[in-house]
Amino acid sequence: MRLKRRRLKELLSELGKTGMQFGCLNRFNHLMNPKVVELYSEAGFNYFYCAIEQFDNLALASMVKNQKTSQIVQSVNTLHECGFKLGVSLLYGFEFETEKSVLATLDFTKEWVDRGLIQLVSESLLSYHPGTAQGKSAEGQRAIAEGFNRVPPNLGFPWNRCEEGQWYHPSHVTASYVEKVLGWSEERFSDRLIRNRHSWAYANRAEQYSL
């Protein structure tokens, strides 16, 4: 850990010499220490993109995310205090997820949108891919067996409103389910959703929600 910290410090020191501004993909559990976050700031970083996925410890454990909700909370507080901006990804479609866990995720995100930290929100649906825990499940194996070299099974609205949505998902992830979840996020932080900032979003207003 000390070697990694030293190498990070050396890298950030060199980047700081460029005088440029940076953003990067990172992890919440790597951004909890104010001293480390300050090193990023001194190097010219002002934006991070991190995965919340779901603000639920069971979901995070199932993904082998190696971080907990308490670490996410500590990190966002540190980033906010240090003046950073943040983009986040949310992930729906877990077989064990509940309305409570999804709403907890959305409400946590809304809190930090309202506080000015979170600038962009990306939403995706859990998809079956080889090598993942979900892909190895019985349902995942059936989906994968149909092959990747084919037209995705879930095309168009509402699947295309997610960054990753037009593929195979758990059986409870129906079109009506996805519409309901996307409606909840529209109510909370419509203006921060990446899907509402794509150029095609403006050309296809018929697919926009009118809440």
Coordinates of C-alpha atoms in Angstrom, one line a residue:
M1 CA 0.0 0.0 0.0
R2 CA 2.8 2.4 0.8
L3 CA 4.5 1.7 -2.6
K4 CA 1.2 2.3 -4.4
R5 CA 0.7 5.6 -2.4
R6 CA 4.2 6.7 -3.2
R7 CA 3.8 6.0 -6.9
L8 CA 0.5 7.8 -7.0
K9 CA 2.1 10.8 -5.3
E10 CA 4.9 10.8 -7.9
L11 CA 2.4 10.6 -10.8
L12 CA 0.2 13.4 -9.5
S13 CA 3.3 15.5 -8.9
E14 CA 4.4 15.1 -12.5
L15 CA 0.8 15.8 -13.8
G16 CA 0.7 19.0 -11.6
K17 CA 3.8 20.3 -13.5
T18 CA 1.8 20.4 -16.7
G19 CA -0.6 23.1 -15.5
M20 CA -3.5 21.3 -17.1
Q21 CA -6.9 20.5 -15.6
F22 CA -7.9 16.8 -15.4
G23 CA -10.8 14.5 -14.6
C24 CA -10.7 10.7 -14.2
L25 CA -12.5 7.5 -13.5
N26 CA -11.9 6.4 -9.9
R27 CA -13.3 4.5 -7.0
F28 CA -15.0 5.8 -3.8
N29 CA -12.9 3.6 -1.5
H30 CA -9.8 5.2 -3.0
L31 CA -11.0 8.8 -2.4
M32 CA -11.9 8.8 1.3
N33 CA -8.7 10.3 2.7
P34 CA -8.7 14.1 2.5
K35 CA -4.9 14.1 2.1
V36 CA -5.0 11.9 -0.9
V37 CA -7.9 13.9 -2.4
E38 CA -5.9 17.1 -1.9
L39 CA -3.0 15.6 -3.9
Y40 CA -5.4 15.2 -6.8
S41 CA -6.5 18.8 -6.4
E42 CA -2.9 20.1 -6.4
A43 CA -2.2 18.1 -9.5
G44 CA -5.0 19.8 -11.4
F45 CA -7.9 17.4 -11.0
N46 CA -11.4 18.8 -10.5
Y47 CA -13.7 16.0 -11.6
F48 CA -14.1 12.3 -10.8
Y49 CA -16.4 9.7 -12.2
C50 CA -17.2 6.9 -9.8
A51 CA -19.7 4.0 -9.6
I52 CA -22.4 4.1 -6.9
E53 CA -24.2 1.3 -8.8
Q54 CA -26.7 0.7 -5.9
F55 CA -26.5 2.3 -2.5
D56 CA -27.0 -1.1 -0.9
N57 CA -24.4 -3.3 0.8
L58 CA -25.9 -6.6 -0.5
A59 CA -25.8 -5.4 -4.1
L60 CA -22.2 -4.1 -3.7
A61 CA -21.1 -7.4 -2.2
S62 CA -22.7 -9.4 -5.0
M63 CA -20.7 -7.4 -7.5
V64 CA -17.5 -8.0 -5.5
K65 CA -17.2 -4.2 -5.6
N66 CA -15.0 -4.2 -2.5
Q67 CA -16.6 -1.1 -1.1
K68 CA -19.5 -0.4 1.2
T69 CA -22.1 2.3 1.5
S70 CA -20.2 3.8 4.5
Q71 CA -17.2 4.3 2.2
I72 CA -19.2 5.9 -0.4
V73 CA -20.6 8.3 2.2
Q74 CA -17.2 9.2 3.5
S75 CA -15.8 9.7 0.0
V76 CA -18.6 12.0 -1.2
N77 CA -18.3 14.1 1.9
T78 CA -14.5 14.4 1.3
L79 CA -14.9 15.3 -2.4
H80 CA -17.6 17.9 -1.5
E81 CA -15.5 19.5 1.1
C82 CA -12.5 19.6 -1.3
G83 CA -14.6 21.3 -4.0
F84 CA -14.7 18.6 -6.6
K85 CA -17.4 17.8 -9.1
L86 CA -18.6 14.2 -9.6
G87 CA -20.2 12.0 -12.1
V88 CA -21.7 8.7 -11.0
S89 CA -23.1 5.5 -12.5
L90 CA -26.2 3.7 -11.2
L91 CA -27.1 0.1 -12.0
Y92 CA -30.5 -1.6 -11.7
G93 CA -31.8 -5.1 -12.4
F94 CA -30.3 -7.2 -9.6
E95 CA -32.4 -10.3 -8.9
F96 CA -32.7 -9.5 -5.2
E97 CA -33.2 -5.7 -5.5
T98 CA -36.3 -4.2 -4.0
E99 CA -38.2 -1.0 -4.5
K100 CA -36.6 0.1 -1.2
S101 CA -33.0 -0.5 -2.4
V102 CA -33.6 1.3 -5.7
L103 CA -35.3 4.3 -4.0
A104 CA -32.5 4.5 -1.5
T105 CA -30.0 4.7 -4.4
L106 CA -32.0 7.4 -6.1
D107 CA -32.6 9.4 -2.9
F108 CA -28.9 9.3 -2.0
T109 CA -28.0 10.5 -5.5
K110 CA -30.5 13.2 -5.4
E111 CA -29.1 14.5 -2.1
W112 CA -25.7 15.0 -3.6
V113 CA -27.2 16.5 -6.8
D114 CA -29.0 19.0 -4.7
R115 CA -25.8 19.8 -2.7
G116 CA -24.0 20.5 -6.0
L117 CA -21.5 17.7 -6.0
I118 CA -23.0 15.3 -8.5
Q119 CA -23.1 16.8 -12.0
L120 CA -23.9 13.8 -14.2
V121 CA -25.8 10.5 -13.6
S122 CA -25.5 7.5 -15.9
E123 CA -28.0 4.6 -15.6
S124 CA -27.6 1.0 -16.8
L125 CA -29.3 -2.3 -16.4
L126 CA -27.7 -5.5 -15.2
S127 CA -26.9 -7.6 -18.3
Y128 CA -25.8 -11.2 -18.6
H129 CA -22.1 -11.5 -19.7
P130 CA -19.8 -14.5 -19.6
G131 CA -17.5 -14.8 -16.6
T132 CA -19.7 -12.8 -14.3
A133 CA -21.7 -14.2 -11.4
Q134 CA -24.9 -13.4 -13.1
G135 CA -23.7 -14.9 -16.4
K136 CA -22.9 -18.1 -14.6
S137 CA -26.4 -18.4 -13.2
A138 CA -28.9 -20.7 -14.8
E139 CA -30.8 -17.8 -16.3
G140 CA -27.6 -16.2 -17.5
Q141 CA -26.4 -19.4 -19.1
R142 CA -29.7 -19.7 -21.1
A143 CA -29.4 -16.1 -22.3
I144 CA -25.7 -16.4 -23.3
A145 CA -26.4 -19.7 -25.0
E146 CA -28.5 -17.8 -27.5
G147 CA -25.3 -16.1 -28.6
F148 CA -23.8 -12.6 -28.8
N149 CA -23.8 -12.5 -32.6
R150 CA -27.5 -11.6 -32.9
V151 CA -29.8 -8.6 -32.7
P152 CA -30.2 -7.6 -29.0
P153 CA -33.6 -8.8 -27.6
N154 CA -34.6 -5.6 -25.9
L155 CA -34.5 -2.8 -28.5
G156 CA -36.0 0.7 -28.4
F157 CA -37.8 2.5 -25.6
P158 CA -37.3 2.2 -22.6
W159 CA -34.2 0.0 -23.0
N160 CA -32.4 2.6 -25.0
R161 CA -32.7 5.2 -22.2
C162 CA -30.0 3.3 -20.3
E163 CA -26.3 3.4 -21.1
E164 CA -26.4 -0.4 -21.2
G165 CA -30.0 -1.6 -21.6
Q166 CA -30.5 -3.3 -25.0
W167 CA -29.4 -6.8 -24.1
Y168 CA -30.4 -9.8 -21.9
H169 CA -31.5 -9.0 -18.3
P170 CA -33.1 -10.9 -15.4
S171 CA -36.7 -11.9 -16.0
H172 CA -38.1 -9.3 -13.6
V173 CA -36.6 -6.5 -15.6
T174 CA -39.5 -5.9 -17.9
A175 CA -40.3 -2.8 -20.0
S176 CA -42.8 -1.6 -17.4
Y177 CA -40.3 -2.2 -14.6
V178 CA -37.7 -0.1 -16.4
E179 CA -40.1 2.7 -17.2
K180 CA -41.1 2.9 -13.5
V181 CA -37.4 3.1 -12.4
L182 CA -36.5 5.7 -15.1
G183 CA -39.6 7.7 -14.1
W184 CA -38.3 7.8 -10.5
S185 CA -34.9 9.2 -11.6
E186 CA -36.6 11.7 -13.9
E187 CA -38.5 13.0 -10.9
R188 CA -35.4 13.4 -8.9
F189 CA -32.6 14.7 -11.2
S190 CA -33.8 14.9 -14.8
D191 CA -31.4 17.6 -15.7
R192 CA -28.3 15.6 -14.6
L193 CA -29.1 12.4 -16.5
I194 CA -26.7 11.6 -19.3
R195 CA -29.5 10.2 -21.3
N196 CA -31.1 13.6 -21.4
R197 CA -27.9 15.2 -22.7
H198 CA -27.4 13.0 -25.8
S199 CA -28.0 14.8 -29.1
W200 CA -30.6 12.2 -30.0
A201 CA -32.6 13.1 -26.9
Y202 CA -33.4 16.4 -28.4
A203 CA -34.5 14.9 -31.7
N204 CA -36.8 12.4 -30.0
R205 CA -38.8 14.4 -27.6
A206 CA -41.7 11.9 -28.0
E207 CA -39.8 9.5 -25.8
Q208 CA -39.2 12.1 -23.0
Y209 CA -41.2 11.7 -19.9
S210 CA -43.8 14.3 -19.0
L211 CA -44.0 14.0 -15.2

